[in-house]
Short mmCIF file of C-alpha atoms and ligand atoms in Angstrom, two decimals:
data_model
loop_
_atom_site.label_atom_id
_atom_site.label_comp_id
_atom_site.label_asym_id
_atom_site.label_seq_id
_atom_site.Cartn_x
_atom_site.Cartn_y
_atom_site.Cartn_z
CA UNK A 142 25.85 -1.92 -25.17
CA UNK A 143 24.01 -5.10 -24.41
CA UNK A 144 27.54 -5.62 -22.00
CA UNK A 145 27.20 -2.57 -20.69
CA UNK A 146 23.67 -3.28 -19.50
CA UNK A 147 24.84 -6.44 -18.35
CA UNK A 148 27.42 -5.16 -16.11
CA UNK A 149 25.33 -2.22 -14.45
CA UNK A 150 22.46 -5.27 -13.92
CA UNK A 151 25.28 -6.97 -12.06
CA UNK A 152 26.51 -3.89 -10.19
CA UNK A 153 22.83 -3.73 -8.56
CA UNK A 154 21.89 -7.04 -8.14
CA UNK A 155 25.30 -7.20 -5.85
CA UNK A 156 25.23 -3.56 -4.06
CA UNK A 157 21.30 -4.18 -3.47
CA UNK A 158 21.76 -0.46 -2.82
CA UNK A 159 19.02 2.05 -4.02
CA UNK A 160 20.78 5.17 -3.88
CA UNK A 161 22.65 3.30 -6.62
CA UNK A 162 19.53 2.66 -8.92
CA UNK A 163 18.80 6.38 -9.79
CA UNK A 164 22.42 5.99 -10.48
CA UNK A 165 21.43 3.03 -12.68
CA UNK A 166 18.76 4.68 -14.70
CA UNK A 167 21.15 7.62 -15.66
CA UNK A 168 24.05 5.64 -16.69
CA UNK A 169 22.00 3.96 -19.10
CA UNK A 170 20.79 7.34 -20.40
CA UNK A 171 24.13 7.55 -20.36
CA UNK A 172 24.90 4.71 -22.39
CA UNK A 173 22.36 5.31 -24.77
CA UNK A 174 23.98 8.64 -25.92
CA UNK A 175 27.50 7.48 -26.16
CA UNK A 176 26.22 4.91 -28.41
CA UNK A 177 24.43 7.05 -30.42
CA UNK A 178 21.40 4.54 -30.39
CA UNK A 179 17.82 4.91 -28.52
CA UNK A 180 18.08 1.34 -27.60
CA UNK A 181 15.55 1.55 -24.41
CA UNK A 182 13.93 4.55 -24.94
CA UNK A 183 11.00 3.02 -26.95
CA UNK A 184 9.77 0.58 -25.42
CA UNK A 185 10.28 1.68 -21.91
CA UNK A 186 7.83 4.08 -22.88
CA UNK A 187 4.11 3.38 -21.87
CA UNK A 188 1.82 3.37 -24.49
CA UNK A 189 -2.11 3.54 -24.38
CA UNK A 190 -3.91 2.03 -28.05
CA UNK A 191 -7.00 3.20 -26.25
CA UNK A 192 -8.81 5.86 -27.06
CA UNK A 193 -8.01 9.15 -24.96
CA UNK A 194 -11.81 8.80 -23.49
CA UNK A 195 -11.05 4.98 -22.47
CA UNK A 196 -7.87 5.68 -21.18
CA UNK A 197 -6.88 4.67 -17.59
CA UNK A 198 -4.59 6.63 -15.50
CA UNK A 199 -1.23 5.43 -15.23
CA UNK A 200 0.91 4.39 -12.05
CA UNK A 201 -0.47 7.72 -10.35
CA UNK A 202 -3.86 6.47 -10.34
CA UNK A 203 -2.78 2.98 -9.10
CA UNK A 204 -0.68 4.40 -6.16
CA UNK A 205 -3.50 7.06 -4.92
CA UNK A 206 -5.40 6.91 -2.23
CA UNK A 207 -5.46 4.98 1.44
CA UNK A 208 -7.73 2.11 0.84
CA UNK A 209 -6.94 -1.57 0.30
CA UNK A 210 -6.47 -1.92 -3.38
CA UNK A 211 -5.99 -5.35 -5.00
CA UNK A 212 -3.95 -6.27 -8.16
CA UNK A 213 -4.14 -9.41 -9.42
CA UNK A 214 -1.68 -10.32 -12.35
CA UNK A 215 -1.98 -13.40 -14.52
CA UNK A 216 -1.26 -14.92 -17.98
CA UNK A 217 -0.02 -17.62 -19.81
CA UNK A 218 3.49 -19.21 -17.81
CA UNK A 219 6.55 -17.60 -18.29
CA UNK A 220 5.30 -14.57 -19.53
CA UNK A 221 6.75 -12.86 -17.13
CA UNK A 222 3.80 -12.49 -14.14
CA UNK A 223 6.19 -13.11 -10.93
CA UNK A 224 8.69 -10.20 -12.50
CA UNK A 225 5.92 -7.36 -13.34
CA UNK A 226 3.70 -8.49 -9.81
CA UNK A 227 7.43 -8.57 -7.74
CA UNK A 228 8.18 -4.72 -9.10
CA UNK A 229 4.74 -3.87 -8.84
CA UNK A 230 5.11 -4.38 -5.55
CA UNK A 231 8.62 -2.89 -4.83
CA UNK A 232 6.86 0.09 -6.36
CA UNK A 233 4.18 0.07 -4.00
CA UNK A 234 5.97 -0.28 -1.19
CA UNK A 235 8.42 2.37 -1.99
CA UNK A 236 5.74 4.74 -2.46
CA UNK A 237 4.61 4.37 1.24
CA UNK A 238 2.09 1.58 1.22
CA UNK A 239 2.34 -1.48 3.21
CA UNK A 240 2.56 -4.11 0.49
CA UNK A 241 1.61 -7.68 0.25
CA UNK A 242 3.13 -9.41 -2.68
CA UNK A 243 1.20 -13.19 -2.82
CA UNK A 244 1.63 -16.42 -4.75
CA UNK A 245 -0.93 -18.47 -5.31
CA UNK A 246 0.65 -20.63 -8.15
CA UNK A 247 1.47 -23.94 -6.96
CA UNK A 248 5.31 -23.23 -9.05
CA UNK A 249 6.06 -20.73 -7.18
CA UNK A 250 9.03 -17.83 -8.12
CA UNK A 251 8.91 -15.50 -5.91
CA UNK A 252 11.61 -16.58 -4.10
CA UNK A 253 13.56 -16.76 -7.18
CA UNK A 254 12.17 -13.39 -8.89
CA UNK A 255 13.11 -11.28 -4.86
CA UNK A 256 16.10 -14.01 -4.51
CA UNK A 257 15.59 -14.30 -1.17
CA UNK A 258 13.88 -17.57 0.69
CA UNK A 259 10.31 -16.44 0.80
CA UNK A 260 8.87 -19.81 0.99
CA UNK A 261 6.74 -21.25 4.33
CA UNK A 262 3.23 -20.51 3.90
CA UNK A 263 3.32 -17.37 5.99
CA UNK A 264 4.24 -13.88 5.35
CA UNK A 265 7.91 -13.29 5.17
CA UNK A 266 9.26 -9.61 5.49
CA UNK A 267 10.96 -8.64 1.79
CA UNK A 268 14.89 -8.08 2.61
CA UNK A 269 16.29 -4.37 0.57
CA UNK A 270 13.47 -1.97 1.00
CA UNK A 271 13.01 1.07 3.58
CA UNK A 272 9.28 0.48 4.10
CA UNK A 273 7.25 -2.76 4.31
CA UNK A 274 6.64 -5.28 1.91
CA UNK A 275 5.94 -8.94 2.64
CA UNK A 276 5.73 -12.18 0.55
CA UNK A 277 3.10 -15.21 1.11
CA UNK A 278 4.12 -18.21 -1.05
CA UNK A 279 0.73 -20.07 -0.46
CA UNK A 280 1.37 -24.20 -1.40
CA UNK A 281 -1.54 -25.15 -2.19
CA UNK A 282 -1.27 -28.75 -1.32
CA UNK A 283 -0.41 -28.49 2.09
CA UNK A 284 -3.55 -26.16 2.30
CA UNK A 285 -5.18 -29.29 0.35
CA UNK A 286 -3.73 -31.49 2.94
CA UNK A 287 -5.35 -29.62 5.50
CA UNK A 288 -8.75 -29.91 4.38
CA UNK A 289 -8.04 -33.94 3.86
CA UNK A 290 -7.46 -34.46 7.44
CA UNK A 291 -10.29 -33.02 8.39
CA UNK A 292 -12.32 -34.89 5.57
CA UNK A 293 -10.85 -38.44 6.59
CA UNK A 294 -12.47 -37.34 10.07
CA UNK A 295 -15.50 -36.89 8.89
CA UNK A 296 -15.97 -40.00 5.94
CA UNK A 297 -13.82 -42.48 7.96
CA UNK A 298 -15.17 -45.51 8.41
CA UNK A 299 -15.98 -45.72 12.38
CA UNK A 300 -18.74 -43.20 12.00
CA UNK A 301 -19.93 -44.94 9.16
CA UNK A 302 -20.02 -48.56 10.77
CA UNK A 303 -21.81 -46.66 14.02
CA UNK A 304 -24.41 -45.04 12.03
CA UNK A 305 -24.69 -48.50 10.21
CA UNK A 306 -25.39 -50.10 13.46
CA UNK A 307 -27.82 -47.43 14.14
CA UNK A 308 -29.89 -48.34 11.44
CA UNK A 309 -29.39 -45.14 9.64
CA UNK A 310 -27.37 -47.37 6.60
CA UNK A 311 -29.18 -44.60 4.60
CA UNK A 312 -27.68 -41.50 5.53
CA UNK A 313 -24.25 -43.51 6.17
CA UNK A 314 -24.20 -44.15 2.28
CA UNK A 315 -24.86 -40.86 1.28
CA UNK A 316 -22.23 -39.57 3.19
CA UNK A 317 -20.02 -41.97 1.52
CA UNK A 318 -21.25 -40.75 -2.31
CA UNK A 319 -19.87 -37.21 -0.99
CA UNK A 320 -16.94 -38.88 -1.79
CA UNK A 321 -14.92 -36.08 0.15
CA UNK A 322 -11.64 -38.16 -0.30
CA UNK A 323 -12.06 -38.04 -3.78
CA UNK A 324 -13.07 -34.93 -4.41
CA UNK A 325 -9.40 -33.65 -2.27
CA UNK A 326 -7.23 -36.10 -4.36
CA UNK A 327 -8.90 -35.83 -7.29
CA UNK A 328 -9.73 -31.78 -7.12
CA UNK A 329 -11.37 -30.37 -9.75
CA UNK A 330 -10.01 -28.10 -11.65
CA UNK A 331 -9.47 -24.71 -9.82
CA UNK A 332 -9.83 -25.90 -6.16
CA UNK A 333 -6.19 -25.60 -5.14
CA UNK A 334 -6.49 -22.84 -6.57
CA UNK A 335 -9.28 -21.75 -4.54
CA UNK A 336 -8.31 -23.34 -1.39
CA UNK A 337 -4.97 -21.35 -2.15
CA UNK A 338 -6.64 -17.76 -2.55
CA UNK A 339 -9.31 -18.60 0.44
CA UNK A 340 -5.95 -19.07 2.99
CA UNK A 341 -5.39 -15.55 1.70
CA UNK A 342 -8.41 -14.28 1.93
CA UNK A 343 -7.97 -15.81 5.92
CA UNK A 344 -4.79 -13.95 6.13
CA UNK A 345 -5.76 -10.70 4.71
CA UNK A 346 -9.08 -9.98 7.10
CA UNK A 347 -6.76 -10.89 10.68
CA UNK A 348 -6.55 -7.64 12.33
CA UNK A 349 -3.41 -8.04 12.48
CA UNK A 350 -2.70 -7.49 8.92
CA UNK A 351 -5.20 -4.58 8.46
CA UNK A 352 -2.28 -1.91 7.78
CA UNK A 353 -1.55 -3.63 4.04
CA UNK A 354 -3.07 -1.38 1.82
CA UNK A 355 -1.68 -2.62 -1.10
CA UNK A 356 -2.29 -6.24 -2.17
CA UNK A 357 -0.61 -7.83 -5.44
CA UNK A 358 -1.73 -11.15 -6.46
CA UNK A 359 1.32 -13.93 -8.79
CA UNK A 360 -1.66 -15.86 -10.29
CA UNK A 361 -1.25 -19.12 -11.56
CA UNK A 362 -1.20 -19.58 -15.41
CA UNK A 363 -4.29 -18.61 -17.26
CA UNK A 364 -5.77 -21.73 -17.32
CA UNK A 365 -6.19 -22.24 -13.61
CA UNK A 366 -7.54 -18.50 -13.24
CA UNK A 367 -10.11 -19.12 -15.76
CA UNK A 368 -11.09 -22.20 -13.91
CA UNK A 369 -10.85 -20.51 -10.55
CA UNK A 370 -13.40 -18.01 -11.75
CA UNK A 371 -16.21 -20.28 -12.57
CA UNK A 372 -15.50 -22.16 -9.09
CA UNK A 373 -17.71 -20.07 -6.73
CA UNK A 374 -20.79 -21.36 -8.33
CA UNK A 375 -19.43 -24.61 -8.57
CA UNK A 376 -18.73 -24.41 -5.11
CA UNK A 377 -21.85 -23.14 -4.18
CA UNK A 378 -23.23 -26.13 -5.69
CA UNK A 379 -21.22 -28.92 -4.28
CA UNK A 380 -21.35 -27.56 -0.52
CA UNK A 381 -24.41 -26.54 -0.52
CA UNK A 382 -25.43 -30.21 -1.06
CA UNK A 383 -22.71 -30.91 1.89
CA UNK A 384 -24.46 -28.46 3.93
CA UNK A 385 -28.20 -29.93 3.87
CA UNK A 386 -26.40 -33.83 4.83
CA UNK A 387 -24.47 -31.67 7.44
CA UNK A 388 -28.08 -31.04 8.83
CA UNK A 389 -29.28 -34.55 8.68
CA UNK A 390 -26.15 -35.92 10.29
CA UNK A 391 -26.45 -33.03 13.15
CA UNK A 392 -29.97 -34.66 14.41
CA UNK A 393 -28.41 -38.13 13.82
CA UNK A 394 -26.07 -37.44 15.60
CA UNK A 395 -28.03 -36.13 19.02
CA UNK A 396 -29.82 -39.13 18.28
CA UNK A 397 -27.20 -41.49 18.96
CA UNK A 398 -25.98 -38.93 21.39
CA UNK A 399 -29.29 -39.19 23.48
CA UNK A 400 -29.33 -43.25 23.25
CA UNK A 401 -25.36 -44.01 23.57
CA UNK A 402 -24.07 -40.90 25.55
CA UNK A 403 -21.30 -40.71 22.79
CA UNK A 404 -19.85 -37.78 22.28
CA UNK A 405 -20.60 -35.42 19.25
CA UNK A 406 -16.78 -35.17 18.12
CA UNK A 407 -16.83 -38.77 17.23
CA UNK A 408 -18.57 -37.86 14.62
CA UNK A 409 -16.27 -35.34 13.21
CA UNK A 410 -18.31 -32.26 11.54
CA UNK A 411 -14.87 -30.42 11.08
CA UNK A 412 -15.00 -31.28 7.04
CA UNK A 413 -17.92 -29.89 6.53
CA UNK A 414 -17.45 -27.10 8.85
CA UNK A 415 -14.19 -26.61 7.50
CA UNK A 416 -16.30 -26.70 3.74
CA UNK A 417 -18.75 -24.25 4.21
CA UNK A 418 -15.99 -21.90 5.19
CA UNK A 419 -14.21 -22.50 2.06
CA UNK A 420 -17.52 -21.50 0.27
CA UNK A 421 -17.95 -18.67 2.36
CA UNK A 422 -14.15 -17.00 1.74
CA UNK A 423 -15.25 -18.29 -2.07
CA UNK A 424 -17.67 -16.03 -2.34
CA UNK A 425 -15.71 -13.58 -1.20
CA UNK A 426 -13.35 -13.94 -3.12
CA UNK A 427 -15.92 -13.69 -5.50
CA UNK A 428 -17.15 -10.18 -4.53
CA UNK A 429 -13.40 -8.84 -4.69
CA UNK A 430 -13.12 -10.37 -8.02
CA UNK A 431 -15.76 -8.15 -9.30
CA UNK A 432 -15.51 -5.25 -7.55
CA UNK A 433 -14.04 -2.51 -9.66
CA UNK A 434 -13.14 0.01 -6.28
CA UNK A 435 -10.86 -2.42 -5.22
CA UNK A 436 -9.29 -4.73 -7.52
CA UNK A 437 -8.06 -4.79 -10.99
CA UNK A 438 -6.92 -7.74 -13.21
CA UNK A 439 -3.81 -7.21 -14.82
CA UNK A 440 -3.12 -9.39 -17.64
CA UNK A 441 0.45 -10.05 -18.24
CA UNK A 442 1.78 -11.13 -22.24
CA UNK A 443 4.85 -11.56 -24.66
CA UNK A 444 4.30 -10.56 -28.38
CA UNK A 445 3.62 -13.63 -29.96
CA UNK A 446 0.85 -14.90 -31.67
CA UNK A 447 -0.02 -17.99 -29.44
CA UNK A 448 0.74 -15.33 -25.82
CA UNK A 449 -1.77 -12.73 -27.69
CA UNK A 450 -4.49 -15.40 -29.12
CA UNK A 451 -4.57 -16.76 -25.01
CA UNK A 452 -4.72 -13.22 -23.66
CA UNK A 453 -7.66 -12.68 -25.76
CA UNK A 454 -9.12 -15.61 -24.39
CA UNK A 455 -8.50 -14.34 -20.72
CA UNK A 456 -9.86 -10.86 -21.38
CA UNK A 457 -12.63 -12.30 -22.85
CA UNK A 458 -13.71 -14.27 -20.09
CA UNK A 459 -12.27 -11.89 -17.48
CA UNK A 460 -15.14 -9.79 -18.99
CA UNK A 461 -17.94 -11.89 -19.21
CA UNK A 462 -17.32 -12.44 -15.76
CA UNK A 463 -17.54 -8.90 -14.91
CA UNK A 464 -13.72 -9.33 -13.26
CA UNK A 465 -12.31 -5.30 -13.98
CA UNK A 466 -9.31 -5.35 -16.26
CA UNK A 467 -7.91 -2.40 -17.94
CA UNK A 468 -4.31 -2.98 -18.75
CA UNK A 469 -2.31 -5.22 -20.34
CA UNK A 470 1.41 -5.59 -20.30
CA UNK A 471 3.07 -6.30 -23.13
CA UNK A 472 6.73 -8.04 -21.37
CA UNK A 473 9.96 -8.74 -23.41
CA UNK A 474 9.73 -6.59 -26.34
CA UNK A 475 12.80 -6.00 -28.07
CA UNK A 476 14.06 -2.92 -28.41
CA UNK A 477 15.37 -1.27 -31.41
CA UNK A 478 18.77 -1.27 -31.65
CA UNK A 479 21.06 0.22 -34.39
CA UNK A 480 23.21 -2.83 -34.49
CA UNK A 481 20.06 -5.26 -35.66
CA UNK A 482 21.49 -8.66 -36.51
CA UNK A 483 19.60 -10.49 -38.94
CA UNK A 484 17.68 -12.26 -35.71
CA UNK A 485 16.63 -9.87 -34.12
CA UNK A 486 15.70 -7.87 -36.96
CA UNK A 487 13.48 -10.86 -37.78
CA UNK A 488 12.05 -11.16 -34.07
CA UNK A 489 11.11 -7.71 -34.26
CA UNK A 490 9.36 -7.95 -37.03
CA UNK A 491 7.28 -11.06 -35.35
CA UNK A 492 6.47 -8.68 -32.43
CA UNK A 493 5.36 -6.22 -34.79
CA UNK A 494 2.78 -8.26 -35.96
CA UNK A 495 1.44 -9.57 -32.63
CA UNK A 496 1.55 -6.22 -31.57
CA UNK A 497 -0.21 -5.11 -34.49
CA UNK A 498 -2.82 -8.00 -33.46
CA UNK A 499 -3.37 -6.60 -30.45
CA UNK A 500 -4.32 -3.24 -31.57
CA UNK A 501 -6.94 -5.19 -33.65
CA UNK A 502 -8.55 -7.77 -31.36
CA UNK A 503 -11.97 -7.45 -30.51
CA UNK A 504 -10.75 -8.02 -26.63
CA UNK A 505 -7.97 -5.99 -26.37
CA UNK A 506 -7.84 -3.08 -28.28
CA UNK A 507 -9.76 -1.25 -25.56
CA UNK A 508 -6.92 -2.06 -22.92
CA UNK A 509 -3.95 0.39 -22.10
CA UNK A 510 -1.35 -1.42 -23.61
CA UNK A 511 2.29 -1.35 -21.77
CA UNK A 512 5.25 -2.28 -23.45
CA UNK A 513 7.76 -3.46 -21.18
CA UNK A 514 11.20 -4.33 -22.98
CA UNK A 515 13.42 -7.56 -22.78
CA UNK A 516 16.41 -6.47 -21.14
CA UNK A 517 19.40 -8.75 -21.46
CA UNK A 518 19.93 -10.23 -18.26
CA UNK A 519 17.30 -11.71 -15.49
CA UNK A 520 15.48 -9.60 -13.50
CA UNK A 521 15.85 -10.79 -9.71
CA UNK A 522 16.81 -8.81 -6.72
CA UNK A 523 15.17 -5.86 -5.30
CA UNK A 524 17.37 -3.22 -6.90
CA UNK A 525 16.71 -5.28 -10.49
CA UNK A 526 12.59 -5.00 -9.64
CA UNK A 527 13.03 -1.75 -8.73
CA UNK A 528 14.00 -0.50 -12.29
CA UNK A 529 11.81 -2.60 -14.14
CA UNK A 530 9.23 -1.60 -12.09
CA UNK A 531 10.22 2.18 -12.95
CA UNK A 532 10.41 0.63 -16.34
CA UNK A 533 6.64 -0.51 -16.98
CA UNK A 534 4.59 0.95 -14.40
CA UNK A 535 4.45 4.47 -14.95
N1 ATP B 692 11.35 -7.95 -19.51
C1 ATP B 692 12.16 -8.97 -19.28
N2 ATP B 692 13.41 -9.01 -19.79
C2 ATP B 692 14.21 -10.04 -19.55
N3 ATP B 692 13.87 -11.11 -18.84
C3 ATP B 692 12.64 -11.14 -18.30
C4 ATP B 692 11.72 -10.08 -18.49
N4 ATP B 692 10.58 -10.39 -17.84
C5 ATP B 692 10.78 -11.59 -17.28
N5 ATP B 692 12.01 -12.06 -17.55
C6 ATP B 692 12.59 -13.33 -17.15
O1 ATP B 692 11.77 -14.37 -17.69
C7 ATP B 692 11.72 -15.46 -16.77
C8 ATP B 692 10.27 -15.78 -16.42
O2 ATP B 692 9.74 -14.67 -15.74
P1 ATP B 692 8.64 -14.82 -14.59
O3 ATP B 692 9.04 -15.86 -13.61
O4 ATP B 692 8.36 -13.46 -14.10
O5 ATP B 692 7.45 -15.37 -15.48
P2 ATP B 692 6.04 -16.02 -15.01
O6 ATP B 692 5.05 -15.63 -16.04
O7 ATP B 692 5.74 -15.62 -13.61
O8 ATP B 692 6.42 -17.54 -15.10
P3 ATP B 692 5.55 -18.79 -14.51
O9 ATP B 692 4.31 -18.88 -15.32
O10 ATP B 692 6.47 -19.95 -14.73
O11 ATP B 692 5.30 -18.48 -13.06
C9 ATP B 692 12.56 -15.06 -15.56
O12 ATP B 692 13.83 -15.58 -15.73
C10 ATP B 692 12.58 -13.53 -15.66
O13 ATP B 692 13.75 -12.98 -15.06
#
């Protein structure tokens, strides 16, 4: 069977041919009778461990309606994030919505996960569907870079020396102790992050890419999501302080203008400038975060213990942060099989439990839970996202 599976994976991932995939999803029907086993059936079947009144509407719900909708996917690494956000958004697309499918984790796989070179910073048409999708691998150091050359502008050490000269030492230091250079290559936790999702944010309100009405967000591991939550007010923080010396170097500088005739450009606002637009798309990405119309956090797990005690943690703070989450997928469960070795047997009976955990936690138990099975080879290609996407979202 598990050969069988193998081979038909293999058939797709090389015809990359659609009309083949309904094809797919029969033969393993198929399959599962001539065996005489219900090897897929189970867990490819979604499951809610809400109650009926908490329930959420299932792929229908996601797919309905015209207006921009944003999923954002995350959870701890390897999980399985790329795979689920990749066929969520082969599923959107072949459903009629212009689809986005972004990466904002500096390891990026979505190249890997569509196996196609999606890499560049920009958005990159998806090869293998009929209607649009498009990819944006955001790196988020050369988006750091960018920011650094306009901070070495604006700390270097000309200005400094000239406002020194000037007699206004004062100010000079305290634009020193902004310590802008060390604040890009020593960031703290979160800002690539945020740097990352504010390019997007730049992207997504051009005109030009005003048709997307689907959006699906590859987050980086849980740890920098939790960090990238509490950012905006960190942010907030930090800049504003930037934004009052901004002030004070603005009348300096029409100062020295009036006195030397030197030009304002010398003095190089663009790091600031280029600052208080980060905090600006930060708090807007702080507003989609929140707003349940729009956006929903999707948090992405494997049955063990350690993936379900993290999740908990995410939901937990996804919540206190008032980010909307309502599902959680439960990726690589395996499915029953009559021909149990001893291992698996075993394995199963670890997933049991975590899944049994789930159903208890304080966090979770309200979610829709979706099980999503391990299937025995690697899901990459269109045609391969396609059927897991028919697989969990449903
Ligand atoms: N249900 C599944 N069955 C079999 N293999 C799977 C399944 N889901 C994901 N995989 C495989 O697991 C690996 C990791 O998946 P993926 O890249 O989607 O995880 P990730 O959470 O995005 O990882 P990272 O945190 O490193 O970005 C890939 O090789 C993928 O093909």
């Amino acid at each position: 069977m598990a050969m069988a599976a193998a081979a038909l994976f293999h058939h797709i991932s090389k015809s990359q041919n659609y009309s083949s995939l309904s094809k797919i999803t029969r033969n393993f029907s198929f399959l599962s009778t001539q065996f005489n086993t219900k090897p897929f059936s189970h867990p490819f079947q979604v499951r809610s461990v809400a109650t009926p009144a908490e329930a959420v509407a299932g792929f229908d719900e996601m797919v309905s309606g015209t207006q921009r909708k944003y999923y954002l996917l995350g959870g701890k690494g390897g999980v399985g994030k790329t795979s689920c956000a990749a066929s969520l958004a082969v599923k959107f697309a072949n459903h009629g919505h212009p689809t986005i499918v972004v990466s904002t984790d500096p390891a990026h796989s979505l190249s890997d996960s569509f196996d196609q070179d999606l890499a560049g910073g920009t958005l990159v048409p998806v090869q293998g569907l009929d209607s649009p999708l498009y990819a944006l691998e955001i790196n988020p150091d050369k988006a750091r870079e960018e920011f650094r050359t306009a901070g070495q502008k604006h700390s270097g050490s000309g200005v400094r020396d000239l406002m020194d000269s000037m007699g206004l030492g004062m100010l000079a230091e305290q634009l020193g102790e902004l310590k802008l250079d060390e604040l890009l290559d020593t960031p703290p936790p979160g800002l690539d992050e945020a740097i990352a999702i504010s390019k997007v944010m730049q992207f997504l309100e051009s005109q030009e890419y005003s048709m997307f009405t689907r959006i699906v967000l590859d987050t980086a591991p849980t740890g920098h999501t939790l960090r990238l939550l509490s950012l905006p007010d960190f942010m907030d923080a930090s800049i504003g302080k930037m934004m009052k010396l901004k002030k004070k170097i603005a009348s300096a500088t029409s100062a020295i203008k009036s006195v030397f005739g030197k030009q304002e450009t010398q003095l190089g606002l663009d790091a600031s400038d280029k600052l208080e637009q980060l905090r600006e798309s930060m708090a807007k990405v702080r507003e989609l975060f929140h707003d349940s119309e729009t956006t929903e956090f999707v948090i992405v797990t494997i049955p063990t213990v350690m993936a379900v005690k993290e999740s908990s943690r995410l939901c937990a703070s996804l919540k206190k942060e008032n980010v909307p989450v309502q599902r959680l997928i439960v990726n690589q469960v395996l499915p029953k099989s009559a021909s149990d070795c001893n291992f698996c047997a075993m394995k199963r009976k670890d997933q049991t439990r975590a899944l049994d955990m789930i159903r208890n936690d304080r966090e979770l138990a309200s979610l829709t839970l979706i099980q999503a099975p391990l299937v025995d080879v690697e899901i990459r290609s269109v045609p391969a996202l396609k059927f897991m996407g028919d697989l969990v979202w449903r």
